[in-house]
Coordinates of N, CA and C in Angstrom, one line a residue:
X1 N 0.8 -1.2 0.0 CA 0.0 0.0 0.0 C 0.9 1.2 0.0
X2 N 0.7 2.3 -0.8 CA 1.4 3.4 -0.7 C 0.7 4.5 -1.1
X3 N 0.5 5.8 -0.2 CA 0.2 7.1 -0.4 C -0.1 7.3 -2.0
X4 N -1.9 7.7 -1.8 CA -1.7 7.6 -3.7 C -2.2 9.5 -3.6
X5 N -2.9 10.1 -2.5 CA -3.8 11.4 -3.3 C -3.8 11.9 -1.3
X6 N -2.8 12.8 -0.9 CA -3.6 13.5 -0.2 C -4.3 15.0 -0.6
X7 N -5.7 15.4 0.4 CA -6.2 15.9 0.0 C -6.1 17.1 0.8
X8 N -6.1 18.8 0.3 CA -5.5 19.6 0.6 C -6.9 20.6 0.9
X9 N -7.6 21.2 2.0 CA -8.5 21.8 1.9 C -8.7 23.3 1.7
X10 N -9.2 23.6 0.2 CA -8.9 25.3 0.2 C -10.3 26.1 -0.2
X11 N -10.7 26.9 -0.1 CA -11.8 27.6 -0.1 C -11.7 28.0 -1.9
X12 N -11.1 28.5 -2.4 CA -10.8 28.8 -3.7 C -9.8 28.0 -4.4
X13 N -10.6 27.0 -5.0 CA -9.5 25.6 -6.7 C -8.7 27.2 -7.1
X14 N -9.2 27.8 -7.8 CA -8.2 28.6 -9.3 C -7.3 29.4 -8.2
X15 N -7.4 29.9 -7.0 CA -6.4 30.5 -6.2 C -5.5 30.0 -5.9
X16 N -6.0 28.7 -5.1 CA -5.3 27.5 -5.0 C -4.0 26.8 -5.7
X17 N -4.9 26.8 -7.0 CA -4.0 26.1 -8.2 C -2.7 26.8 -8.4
X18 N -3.5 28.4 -8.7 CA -2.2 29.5 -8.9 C -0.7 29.2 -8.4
X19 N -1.3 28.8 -6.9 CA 0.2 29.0 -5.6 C 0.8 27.6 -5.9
X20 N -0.2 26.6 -5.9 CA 0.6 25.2 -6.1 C 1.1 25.1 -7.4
X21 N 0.9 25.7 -8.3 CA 1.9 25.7 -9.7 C 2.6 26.3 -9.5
X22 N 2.1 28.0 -9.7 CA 3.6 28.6 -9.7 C 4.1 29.0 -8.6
X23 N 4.1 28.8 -7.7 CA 5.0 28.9 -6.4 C 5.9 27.7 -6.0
X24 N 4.9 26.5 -6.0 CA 5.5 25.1 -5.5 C 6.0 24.6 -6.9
X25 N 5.4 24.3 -7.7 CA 5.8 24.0 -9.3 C 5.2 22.6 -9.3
X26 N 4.1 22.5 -9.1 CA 3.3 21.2 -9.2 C 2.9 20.8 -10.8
X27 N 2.8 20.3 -11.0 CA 1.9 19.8 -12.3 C 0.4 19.4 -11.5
X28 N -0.2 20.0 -13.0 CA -1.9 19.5 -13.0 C -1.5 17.7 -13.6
X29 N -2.1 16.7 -13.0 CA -2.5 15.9 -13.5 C -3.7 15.5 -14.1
X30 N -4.8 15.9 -13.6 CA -6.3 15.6 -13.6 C -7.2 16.5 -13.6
X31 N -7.5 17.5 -14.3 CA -9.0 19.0 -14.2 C -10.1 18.1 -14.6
X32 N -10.6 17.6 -13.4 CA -12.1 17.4 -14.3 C -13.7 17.7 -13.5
X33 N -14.5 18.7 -13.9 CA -15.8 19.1 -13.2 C -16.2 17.8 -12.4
X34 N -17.0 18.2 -11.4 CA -17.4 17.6 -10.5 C -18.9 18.0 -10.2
X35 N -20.1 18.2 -10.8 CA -21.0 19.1 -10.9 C -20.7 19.8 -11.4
X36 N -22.0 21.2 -10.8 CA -21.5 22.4 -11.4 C -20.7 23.2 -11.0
X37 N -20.0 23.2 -9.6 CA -19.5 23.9 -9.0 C -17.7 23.4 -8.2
X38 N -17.7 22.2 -8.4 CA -16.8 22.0 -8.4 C -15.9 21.2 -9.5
X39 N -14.4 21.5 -8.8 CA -13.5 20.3 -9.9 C -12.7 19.2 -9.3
X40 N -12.4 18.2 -9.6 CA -11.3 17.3 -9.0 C -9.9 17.5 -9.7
X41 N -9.1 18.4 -9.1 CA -8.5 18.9 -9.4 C -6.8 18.5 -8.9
X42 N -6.1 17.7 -9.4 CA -5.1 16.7 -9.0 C -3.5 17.2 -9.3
X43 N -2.8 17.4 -8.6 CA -0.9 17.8 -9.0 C -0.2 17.1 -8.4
X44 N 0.7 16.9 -8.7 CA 1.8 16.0 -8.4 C 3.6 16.8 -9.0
X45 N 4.4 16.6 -8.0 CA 5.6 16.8 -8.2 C 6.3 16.7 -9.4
X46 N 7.0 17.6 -10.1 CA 7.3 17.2 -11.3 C 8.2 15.7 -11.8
X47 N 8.8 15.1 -10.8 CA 9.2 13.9 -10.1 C 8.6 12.8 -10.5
X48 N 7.3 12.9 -10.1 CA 6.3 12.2 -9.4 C 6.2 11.5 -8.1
X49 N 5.5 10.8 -7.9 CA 5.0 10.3 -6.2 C 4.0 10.4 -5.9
X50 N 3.1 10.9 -4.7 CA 2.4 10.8 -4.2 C 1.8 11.9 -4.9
X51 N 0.2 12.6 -5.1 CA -0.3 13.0 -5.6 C -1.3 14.5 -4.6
X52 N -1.7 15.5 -4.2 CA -2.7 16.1 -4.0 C -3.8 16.9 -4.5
X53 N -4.5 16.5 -3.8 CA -6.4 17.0 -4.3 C -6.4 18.4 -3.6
X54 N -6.7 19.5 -4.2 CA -7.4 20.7 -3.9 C -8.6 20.7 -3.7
X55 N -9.5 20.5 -2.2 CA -10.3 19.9 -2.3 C -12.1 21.2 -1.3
X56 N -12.7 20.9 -2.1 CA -13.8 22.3 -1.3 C -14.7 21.4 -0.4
X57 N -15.0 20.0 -0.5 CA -16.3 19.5 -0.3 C -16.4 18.7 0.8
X58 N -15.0 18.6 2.0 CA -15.1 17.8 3.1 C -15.4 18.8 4.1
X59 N -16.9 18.3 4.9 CA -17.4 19.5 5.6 C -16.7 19.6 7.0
X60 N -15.6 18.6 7.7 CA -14.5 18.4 8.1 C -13.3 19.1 8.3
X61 N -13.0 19.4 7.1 CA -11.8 19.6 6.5 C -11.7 21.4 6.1
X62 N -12.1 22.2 6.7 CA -12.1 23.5 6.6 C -11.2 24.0 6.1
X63 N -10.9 25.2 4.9 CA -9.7 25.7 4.3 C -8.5 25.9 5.3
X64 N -7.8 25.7 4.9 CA -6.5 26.1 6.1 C -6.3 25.4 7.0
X65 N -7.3 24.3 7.1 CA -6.9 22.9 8.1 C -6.3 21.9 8.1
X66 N -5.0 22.1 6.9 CA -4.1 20.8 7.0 C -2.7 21.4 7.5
X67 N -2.2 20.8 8.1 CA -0.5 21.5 9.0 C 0.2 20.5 8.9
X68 N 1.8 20.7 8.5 CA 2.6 20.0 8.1 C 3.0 19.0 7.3
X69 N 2.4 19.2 6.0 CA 2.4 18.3 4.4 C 4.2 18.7 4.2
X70 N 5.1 17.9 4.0 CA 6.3 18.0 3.7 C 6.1 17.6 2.6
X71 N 7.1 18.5 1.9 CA 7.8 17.9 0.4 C 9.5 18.0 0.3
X72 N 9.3 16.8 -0.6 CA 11.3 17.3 -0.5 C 12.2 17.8 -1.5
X73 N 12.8 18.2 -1.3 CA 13.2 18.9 -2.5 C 15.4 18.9 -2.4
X74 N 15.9 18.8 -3.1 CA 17.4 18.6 -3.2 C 18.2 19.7 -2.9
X75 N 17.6 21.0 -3.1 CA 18.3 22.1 -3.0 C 17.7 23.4 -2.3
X76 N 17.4 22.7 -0.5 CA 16.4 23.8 0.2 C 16.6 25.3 -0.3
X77 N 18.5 25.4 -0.4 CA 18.3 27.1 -0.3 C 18.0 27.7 -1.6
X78 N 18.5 26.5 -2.6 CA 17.7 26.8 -4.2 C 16.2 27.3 -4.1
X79 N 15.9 26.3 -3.2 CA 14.5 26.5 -3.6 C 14.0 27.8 -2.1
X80 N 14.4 27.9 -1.7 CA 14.0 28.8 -0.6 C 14.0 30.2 -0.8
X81 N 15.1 30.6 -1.5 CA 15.5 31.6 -2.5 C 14.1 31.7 -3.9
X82 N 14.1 31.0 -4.6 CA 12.7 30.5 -5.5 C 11.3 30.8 -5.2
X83 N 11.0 30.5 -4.1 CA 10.1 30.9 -3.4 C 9.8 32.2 -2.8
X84 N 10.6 32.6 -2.4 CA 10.5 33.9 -1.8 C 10.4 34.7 -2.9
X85 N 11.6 34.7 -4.3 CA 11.6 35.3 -5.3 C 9.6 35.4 -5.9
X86 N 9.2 34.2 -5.4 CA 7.9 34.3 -6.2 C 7.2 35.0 -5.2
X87 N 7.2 35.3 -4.3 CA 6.4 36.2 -3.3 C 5.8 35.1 -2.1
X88 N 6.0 33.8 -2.0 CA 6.1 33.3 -0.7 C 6.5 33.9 0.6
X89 N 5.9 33.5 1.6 CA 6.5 34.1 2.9 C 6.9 33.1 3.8
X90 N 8.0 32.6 3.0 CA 9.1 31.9 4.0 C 9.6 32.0 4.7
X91 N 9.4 31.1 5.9 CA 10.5 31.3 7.4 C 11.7 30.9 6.9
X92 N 12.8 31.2 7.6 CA 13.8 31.3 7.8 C 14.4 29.7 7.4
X93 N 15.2 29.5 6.8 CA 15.4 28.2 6.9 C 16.2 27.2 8.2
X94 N 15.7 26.2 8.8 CA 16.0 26.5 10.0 C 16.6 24.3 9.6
X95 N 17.1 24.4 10.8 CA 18.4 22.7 10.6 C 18.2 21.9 11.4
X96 N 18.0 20.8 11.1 CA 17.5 19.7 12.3 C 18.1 18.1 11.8
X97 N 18.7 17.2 12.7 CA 19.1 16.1 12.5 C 18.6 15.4 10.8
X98 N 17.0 15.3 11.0 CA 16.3 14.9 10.1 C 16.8 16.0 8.4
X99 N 17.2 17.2 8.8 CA 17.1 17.6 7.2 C 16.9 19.2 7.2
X100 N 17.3 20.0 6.9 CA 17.4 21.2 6.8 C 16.0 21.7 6.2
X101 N 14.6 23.2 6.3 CA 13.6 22.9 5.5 C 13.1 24.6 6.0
X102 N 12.3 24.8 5.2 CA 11.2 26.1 5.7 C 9.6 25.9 5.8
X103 N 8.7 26.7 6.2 CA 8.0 26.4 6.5 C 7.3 27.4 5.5
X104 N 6.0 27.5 4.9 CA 5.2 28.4 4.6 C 3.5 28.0 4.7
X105 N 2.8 29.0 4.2 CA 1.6 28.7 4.1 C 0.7 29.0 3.2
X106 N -0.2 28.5 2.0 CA -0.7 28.5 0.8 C -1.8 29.3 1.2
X107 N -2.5 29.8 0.4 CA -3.3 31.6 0.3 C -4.6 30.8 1.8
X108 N -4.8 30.1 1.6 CA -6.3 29.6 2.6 C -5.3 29.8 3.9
X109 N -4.1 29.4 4.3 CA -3.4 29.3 5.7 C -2.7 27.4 6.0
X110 N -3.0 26.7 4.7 CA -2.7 25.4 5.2 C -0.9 25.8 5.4
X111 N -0.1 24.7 6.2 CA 1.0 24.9 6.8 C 1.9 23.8 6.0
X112 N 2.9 23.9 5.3 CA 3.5 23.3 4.3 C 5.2 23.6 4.8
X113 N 5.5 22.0 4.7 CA 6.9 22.3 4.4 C 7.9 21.7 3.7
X114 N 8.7 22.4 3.2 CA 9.7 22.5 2.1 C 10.9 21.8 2.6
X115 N 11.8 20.6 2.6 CA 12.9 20.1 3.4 C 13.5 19.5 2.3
X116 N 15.0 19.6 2.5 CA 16.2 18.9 2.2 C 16.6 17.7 3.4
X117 N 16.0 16.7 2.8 CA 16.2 15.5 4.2 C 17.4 14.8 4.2
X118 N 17.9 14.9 5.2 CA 18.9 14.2 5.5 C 19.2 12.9 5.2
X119 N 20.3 12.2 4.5 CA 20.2 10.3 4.1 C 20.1 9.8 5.2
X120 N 19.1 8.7 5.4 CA 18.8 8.1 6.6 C 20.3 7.7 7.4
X121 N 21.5 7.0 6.8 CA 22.8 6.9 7.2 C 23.0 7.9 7.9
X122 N 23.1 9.2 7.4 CA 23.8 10.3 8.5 C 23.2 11.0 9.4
X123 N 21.6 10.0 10.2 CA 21.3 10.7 11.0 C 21.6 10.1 12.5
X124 N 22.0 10.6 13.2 CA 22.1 10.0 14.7 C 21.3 9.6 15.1
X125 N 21.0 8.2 15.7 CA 20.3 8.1 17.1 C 20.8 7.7 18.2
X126 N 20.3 7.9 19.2 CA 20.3 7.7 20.9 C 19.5 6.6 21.1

């Protein structure tokens, strides 16, 4: 079994989309209506991997209520620099056993992070 679609809850798809393309650099995989008012709306890393849904219809799942979706990326300060350049508001890039990473947050308020992870070999344990 492996991670196929998490789902991302945001109040506005086309705002949404905006930040997760050109901010994050996602790919659209899937636009397809959903009714009349919504879409199933699917991106994925240009990589590939695991997949996320921009999603309006979980009455649950309130805009701005998902915290700590990591993604990884090879070149934090490449891309840290990248991000800000696009008008993200990145914290500070900050260092941890696990992997050096920043933190931001997509126009609704969900909490996203950006990390250069460490090879499992070079991390200590106690």
């Amino acid at each position: 079994m492996s991670v196929a679609v998490v789902s991302i809850p945001v109040a506005d798809q086309a705002r949404a989309l905006t930040f997760y393309t050109e901010v994050l650099r996602l790919k659209v995989v899937n636009d397809q209506p959903m009714g009349p008012t919504m879409r199933w709306l699917q991106l994925q890393p240009e990589d590939g991997g695991a997949t996320i849904a921009l999603v309006t219809w979980f009455q649950g799942m309130p805009p701005g209520g998902l915290q700590g979706l990591m993604l990884h990326v090879d070149d934090i300060d490449a891309e840290h620099e990248r991000m800000t350049a696009a008008g993200a508001a990145c914290s500070p890039i900050d260092e941890q056993p696990w992997g050096r990473f920043t933190m931001l947050n997509d126009p609704d308020g969900n909490g996203l992070i950006i990390a250069q992870l460490s090879a499992p070999d070079s991390i200590e344990t106690n």
